[in-house]
Amino acid sequence: MKLLVVGSVAFDAIETPFGKTDKILGGAATYITLASSVLGVESGIVSVVGGDFPQADLDMLSNRKINIEGIEIVKEGKTFFWSGKYHNDLNSRDTLVTEVNVLEHFDPKIPDSMQDAEVLLLGNLHPGVQLSVLEKMKNKPKLVILDTMNFWMDSAWGILMEMIAKTDVISINDEEARQLSGEYSLVKAAQKIHTLGPKYVIIKKGEHGALLFHEGKIFSIPALPLEVVFDPTGAGDTFAGGFGAHLAKTGDFSFENMKAAIIVGSAMASFTVEKFGTERLETVTNEDLKNRINDFKNLTSFEVAL
Amino acid sequence: MKLLVVGSVAFDAIETPFGKTDKILGGAATYITLASSVLGVESGIVSVVGGDFPQADLDMLSNRKINIEGIEIVKEGKTFFWSGKYHNDLNSRDTLVTEVNVLEHFDPKIPDSMQDAEVLLLGNLHPGVQLSVLEKMKNKPKLVILDTMNFWMDSAWGILMEMIAKTDVISINDEEARQLSGEYSLVKAAQKIHTLGPKYVIIKKGEHGALLFHEGKIFSIPALPLEVVFDPTGAGDTFAGGFGAHLAKTGDFSFENMKAAIIVGSAMASFTVEKFGTERLETVTNEDLKNRINDFKNLTSFEVAL
């Protein structure tokens, strides 16, 4: 087991200017592990679903060599459900429904088969749940990657600080970085967040790309300019999945390789937004990924002769 | 003469969270030519000032090998004056005073010494004035670069379209690109703007960097993440100056060299924002510029081995 992923496996119902879906497969852990399976990385999920969760979706994950032993099925419960509607610019959305359901009392259990994971990727969940997973691991993972959001800064600050203190790489968006640090400048925000624990700080800027900070060094990558963003749902989770999977696959946690991991994550995320939900991500091949990474190279490379 | 610049030479009074200035030297043509002088490019200004404009400022420009023969002095008139106050995030500002003064009846005259300019850079002014400059040039310049803004889209649409039709490279910000094209996606916006005339479209995104579009190809560069932006005044003009000067210096108008020119422009602009007005730009050396370009290289370069 290279990569252990803790996060939601869920249902989403999505409306964008281009159409709407019924309840479809969603959840952070779903996007993360689908991205990692494109890289051929052995991964496993720790999560919980209800009795209403389709066996076909579990089989789909299994067939992609994703270890689903850690997905607890609460027969009498219902799966987490989120429904949202994106505005015309696709940069903002309204949440229509959030049914926490079985996630409310989620007590993660880590199967023995996952105890040796080298990289632990904690998808966005209550920081108390994230922390309990880390504490339940018999072998400390070599790298802990944390995704979180402003909701937990508002509602669970103390335990979030405990969790962040034990994190190697934190991945948040620009507004969250400002909230977490109290600094407007993202350079200063990253400096403050370093002092909370994480040696690596990733700040996601959506259509403007992402920044990576480490020991005074900065890497900045634009997003791939797309003619149409069809559905942004899961883009951040897919990014985290591509990022974590590249690190788990290579076992190289240097700044240079983190940069490469950010490119892999960005390339993966650029596929997810092309169709609804996981539809596009499920069909991405390794060849597609290589071509997309090449697109990033073409997008950003330059030579200046003064 | 390599680079002919038409634009304001003016006074600014600026307030930022870090302090405020009295009336200081400003204006698009000032920033543009100061940037080009760092590259050692022969440039000339066509503009107009009032009798209140200090000889010392004219001498400063002259001493930097900037041809000021085309700066008309209207003895009984007053120089264009702008005053503004930036908000705490420095991304937005309120205009406190705009006194158009001698610019209101500006009728540009091009001295013979500037008629052979290879690159014409039209700084932000009424598009009718920009167009008249192009028509007064006896030799068609090899490259016409246009800077404009939303104000002219609202107030002078027809003549702006005429001007854009004769433009090779247009430089506008993201909101202006959306207004000009009626498209939210910047990729689609650039496609539409191409059909108006310009083969090259530059879209400036402020702290998020810039995009260059040409024949279906895209180049994207982030801005240099800075701990402190002291005063953003003139950053866009400085960008245009570095960009145009690099092209004028090399005489190479290929996509690859436009990318390099965008880096030079971005590096130049990153100096301007470090101090009030032109203060920092006036002290930038060629060595400073090389180091800053190297910072961009470090910021954006990556290698991915899959």
PDB file of C-alpha atoms in Angstrom, chain B residues 71-197:
ATOM      1  CA  ILE B  71       6.678  66.452 -25.933  1.00  0.00           C
ATOM      2  CA  GLU B  72       4.749  69.629 -26.704  1.00  0.00           C
ATOM      3  CA  ILE B  73       4.774  72.221 -23.932  1.00  0.00           C
ATOM      4  CA  VAL B  74       1.615  74.344 -23.733  1.00  0.00           C
ATOM      5  CA  LYS B  75       2.962  77.243 -21.669  1.00  0.00           C
ATOM      6  CA  GLU B  76      -0.419  78.608 -20.592  1.00  0.00           C
ATOM      7  CA  GLY B  77      -1.828  75.125 -19.878  1.00  0.00           C
ATOM      8  CA  LYS B  78      -1.614  72.690 -16.973  1.00  0.00           C
ATOM      9  CA  THR B  79      -0.280  69.119 -17.035  1.00  0.00           C
ATOM     10  CA  PHE B  80      -2.678  66.156 -16.741  1.00  0.00           C
ATOM     11  CA  PHE B  81      -3.177  65.306 -13.064  1.00  0.00           C
ATOM     12  CA  TRP B  82      -4.553  62.156 -11.452  1.00  0.00           C
ATOM     13  CA  SER B  83      -4.976  61.448  -7.775  1.00  0.00           C
ATOM     14  CA  GLY B  84      -6.078  58.149  -6.266  1.00  0.00           C
ATOM     15  CA  LYS B  85      -6.261  56.154  -3.081  1.00  0.00           C
ATOM     16  CA  TYR B  86      -5.649  52.406  -2.994  1.00  0.00           C
ATOM     17  CA  HIS B  87      -7.673  50.105  -0.756  1.00  0.00           C
ATOM     18  CA  ASN B  88      -5.971  47.895   1.790  1.00  0.00           C
ATOM     19  CA  ASP B  89      -5.616  44.924  -0.584  1.00  0.00           C
ATOM     20  CA  LEU B  90      -4.021  47.218  -3.241  1.00  0.00           C
ATOM     21  CA  ASN B  91      -6.114  45.466  -5.888  1.00  0.00           C
ATOM     22  CA  SER B  92      -8.655  48.264  -6.120  1.00  0.00           C
ATOM     23  CA  ARG B  93      -8.558  52.029  -5.812  1.00  0.00           C
ATOM     24  CA  ASP B  94     -10.721  55.130  -5.769  1.00  0.00           C
ATOM     25  CA  THR B  95      -9.951  57.990  -8.130  1.00  0.00           C
ATOM     26  CA  LEU B  96     -10.024  61.214  -6.114  1.00  0.00           C
ATOM     27  CA  VAL B  97      -9.185  63.745  -8.824  1.00  0.00           C
ATOM     28  CA  THR B  98      -8.814  63.648 -12.608  1.00  0.00           C
ATOM     29  CA  GLU B  99      -7.808  66.930 -14.277  1.00  0.00           C
ATOM     30  CA  VAL B 100      -7.424  66.259 -18.004  1.00  0.00           C
ATOM     31  CA  ASN B 101      -6.010  69.762 -18.651  1.00  0.00           C
ATOM     32  CA  VAL B 102      -3.755  69.992 -21.747  1.00  0.00           C
ATOM     33  CA  LEU B 103      -4.545  66.404 -22.771  1.00  0.00           C
ATOM     34  CA  GLU B 104      -8.120  67.447 -23.621  1.00  0.00           C
ATOM     35  CA  HIS B 105      -7.092  69.089 -26.902  1.00  0.00           C
ATOM     36  CA  PHE B 106      -3.982  66.985 -27.520  1.00  0.00           C
ATOM     37  CA  ASP B 107      -3.129  66.974 -31.226  1.00  0.00           C
ATOM     38  CA  PRO B 108      -0.049  64.759 -31.480  1.00  0.00           C
ATOM     39  CA  LYS B 109       2.784  65.888 -33.766  1.00  0.00           C
ATOM     40  CA  ILE B 110       5.473  63.430 -34.756  1.00  0.00           C
ATOM     41  CA  PRO B 111       8.953  64.963 -35.169  1.00  0.00           C
ATOM     42  CA  ASP B 112      10.921  63.859 -38.236  1.00  0.00           C
ATOM     43  CA  SER B 113      13.457  62.235 -35.914  1.00  0.00           C
ATOM     44  CA  MET B 114      10.773  59.719 -34.888  1.00  0.00           C
ATOM     45  CA  GLN B 115       9.237  58.934 -38.270  1.00  0.00           C
ATOM     46  CA  ASP B 116      11.433  55.860 -38.778  1.00  0.00           C
ATOM     47  CA  ALA B 117      10.409  54.117 -35.519  1.00  0.00           C
ATOM     48  CA  GLU B 118      10.078  50.368 -36.036  1.00  0.00           C
ATOM     49  CA  VAL B 119       7.756  49.750 -33.108  1.00  0.00           C
ATOM     50  CA  LEU B 120       4.880  52.062 -32.228  1.00  0.00           C
ATOM     51  CA  LEU B 121       3.531  51.704 -28.699  1.00  0.00           C
ATOM     52  CA  LEU B 122       0.241  53.492 -28.204  1.00  0.00           C
ATOM     53  CA  GLY B 123      -0.273  54.060 -24.483  1.00  0.00           C
ATOM     54  CA  ASN B 124      -3.761  54.385 -23.050  1.00  0.00           C
ATOM     55  CA  LEU B 125      -5.359  57.535 -24.573  1.00  0.00           C
ATOM     56  CA  HIS B 126      -8.491  58.389 -26.580  1.00  0.00           C
ATOM     57  CA  PRO B 127      -8.501  55.906 -29.509  1.00  0.00           C
ATOM     58  CA  GLY B 128      -9.023  58.808 -31.922  1.00  0.00           C
ATOM     59  CA  VAL B 129      -5.701  60.285 -30.808  1.00  0.00           C
ATOM     60  CA  GLN B 130      -4.023  56.876 -31.076  1.00  0.00           C
ATOM     61  CA  LEU B 131      -5.379  56.431 -34.608  1.00  0.00           C
ATOM     62  CA  SER B 132      -4.256  59.906 -35.707  1.00  0.00           C
ATOM     63  CA  VAL B 133      -0.679  59.079 -34.663  1.00  0.00           C
ATOM     64  CA  LEU B 134      -0.660  55.969 -36.802  1.00  0.00           C
ATOM     65  CA  GLU B 135      -2.032  57.944 -39.751  1.00  0.00           C
ATOM     66  CA  LYS B 136       0.628  60.644 -39.342  1.00  0.00           C
ATOM     67  CA  MET B 137       3.502  58.193 -39.581  1.00  0.00           C
ATOM     68  CA  LYS B 138       5.102  58.428 -43.025  1.00  0.00           C
ATOM     69  CA  ASN B 139       6.552  54.919 -42.748  1.00  0.00           C
ATOM     70  CA  LYS B 140       4.231  52.265 -41.437  1.00  0.00           C
ATOM     71  CA  PRO B 141       5.817  50.841 -38.271  1.00  0.00           C
ATOM     72  CA  LYS B 142       6.647  47.141 -38.341  1.00  0.00           C
ATOM     73  CA  LEU B 143       4.679  46.532 -35.169  1.00  0.00           C
ATOM     74  CA  VAL B 144       1.800  48.430 -33.554  1.00  0.00           C
ATOM     75  CA  ILE B 145       1.142  47.736 -29.856  1.00  0.00           C
ATOM     76  CA  LEU B 146      -2.045  49.095 -28.307  1.00  0.00           C
ATOM     77  CA  ASP B 147      -2.892  49.646 -24.669  1.00  0.00           C
ATOM     78  CA  THR B 148      -6.481  50.694 -23.968  1.00  0.00           C
ATOM     79  CA  MET B 149      -9.111  50.444 -21.243  1.00  0.00           C
ATOM     80  CA  ASN B 150     -12.815  49.961 -20.518  1.00  0.00           C
ATOM     81  CA  PHE B 151     -13.431  53.745 -20.394  1.00  0.00           C
ATOM     82  CA  TRP B 152     -12.970  53.938 -24.195  1.00  0.00           C
ATOM     83  CA  MET B 153     -15.153  50.865 -24.727  1.00  0.00           C
ATOM     84  CA  ASP B 154     -17.946  52.770 -23.000  1.00  0.00           C
ATOM     85  CA  SER B 155     -17.374  56.153 -24.613  1.00  0.00           C
ATOM     86  CA  ALA B 156     -15.696  55.701 -28.027  1.00  0.00           C
ATOM     87  CA  TRP B 157     -16.597  52.218 -29.282  1.00  0.00           C
ATOM     88  CA  GLY B 158     -16.608  52.962 -33.033  1.00  0.00           C
ATOM     89  CA  ILE B 159     -13.241  54.655 -33.253  1.00  0.00           C
ATOM     90  CA  LEU B 160     -11.771  52.124 -30.807  1.00  0.00           C
ATOM     91  CA  MET B 161     -12.806  49.344 -33.220  1.00  0.00           C
ATOM     92  CA  GLU B 162     -11.063  51.227 -36.071  1.00  0.00           C
ATOM     93  CA  MET B 163      -7.913  51.512 -33.977  1.00  0.00           C
ATOM     94  CA  ILE B 164      -8.005  47.852 -32.889  1.00  0.00           C
ATOM     95  CA  ALA B 165      -8.370  46.777 -36.539  1.00  0.00           C
ATOM     96  CA  LYS B 166      -4.945  48.343 -37.237  1.00  0.00           C
ATOM     97  CA  THR B 167      -3.277  46.860 -34.161  1.00  0.00           C
ATOM     98  CA  ASP B 168      -0.813  43.931 -34.134  1.00  0.00           C
ATOM     99  CA  VAL B 169      -0.651  43.419 -30.357  1.00  0.00           C
ATOM    100  CA  ILE B 170      -3.383  44.501 -27.944  1.00  0.00           C
ATOM    101  CA  SER B 171      -2.748  44.628 -24.190  1.00  0.00           C
ATOM    102  CA  ILE B 172      -5.778  44.776 -21.878  1.00  0.00           C
ATOM    103  CA  ASN B 173      -6.834  43.364 -18.519  1.00  0.00           C
ATOM    104  CA  ASP B 174      -9.159  40.409 -17.940  1.00  0.00           C
ATOM    105  CA  GLU B 175     -12.297  42.444 -17.251  1.00  0.00           C
ATOM    106  CA  GLU B 176     -11.644  44.594 -20.322  1.00  0.00           C
ATOM    107  CA  ALA B 177     -11.142  41.483 -22.468  1.00  0.00           C
ATOM    108  CA  ARG B 178     -14.510  40.197 -21.265  1.00  0.00           C
ATOM    109  CA  GLN B 179     -16.197  43.534 -21.986  1.00  0.00           C
ATOM    110  CA  LEU B 180     -14.599  43.856 -25.428  1.00  0.00           C
ATOM    111  CA  SER B 181     -15.595  40.329 -26.469  1.00  0.00           C
ATOM    112  CA  GLY B 182     -18.760  39.615 -24.509  1.00  0.00           C
ATOM    113  CA  GLU B 183     -17.192  36.276 -23.499  1.00  0.00           C
ATOM    114  CA  TYR B 184     -16.460  35.186 -19.918  1.00  0.00           C
ATOM    115  CA  SER B 185     -13.891  32.514 -20.821  1.00  0.00           C
ATOM    116  CA  LEU B 186     -10.603  34.285 -21.545  1.00  0.00           C
ATOM    117  CA  VAL B 187      -9.780  31.691 -24.209  1.00  0.00           C
ATOM    118  CA  LYS B 188     -12.983  32.514 -26.066  1.00  0.00           C
ATOM    119  CA  ALA B 189     -12.498  36.236 -25.425  1.00  0.00           C
ATOM    120  CA  ALA B 190      -9.061  36.128 -27.065  1.00  0.00           C
ATOM    121  CA  GLN B 191     -10.478  34.214 -30.056  1.00  0.00           C
ATOM    122  CA  LYS B 192     -13.057  36.959 -30.605  1.00  0.00           C
ATOM    123  CA  ILE B 193     -10.518  39.758 -30.187  1.00  0.00           C
ATOM    124  CA  HIS B 194      -8.313  38.106 -32.829  1.00  0.00           C
ATOM    125  CA  THR B 195     -11.194  38.520 -35.286  1.00  0.00           C
ATOM    126  CA  LEU B 196     -11.188  42.301 -34.595  1.00  0.00           C
ATOM    127  CA  GLY B 197      -7.622  42.577 -35.919  1.00  0.00           C
TER     128      GLY B 197
END
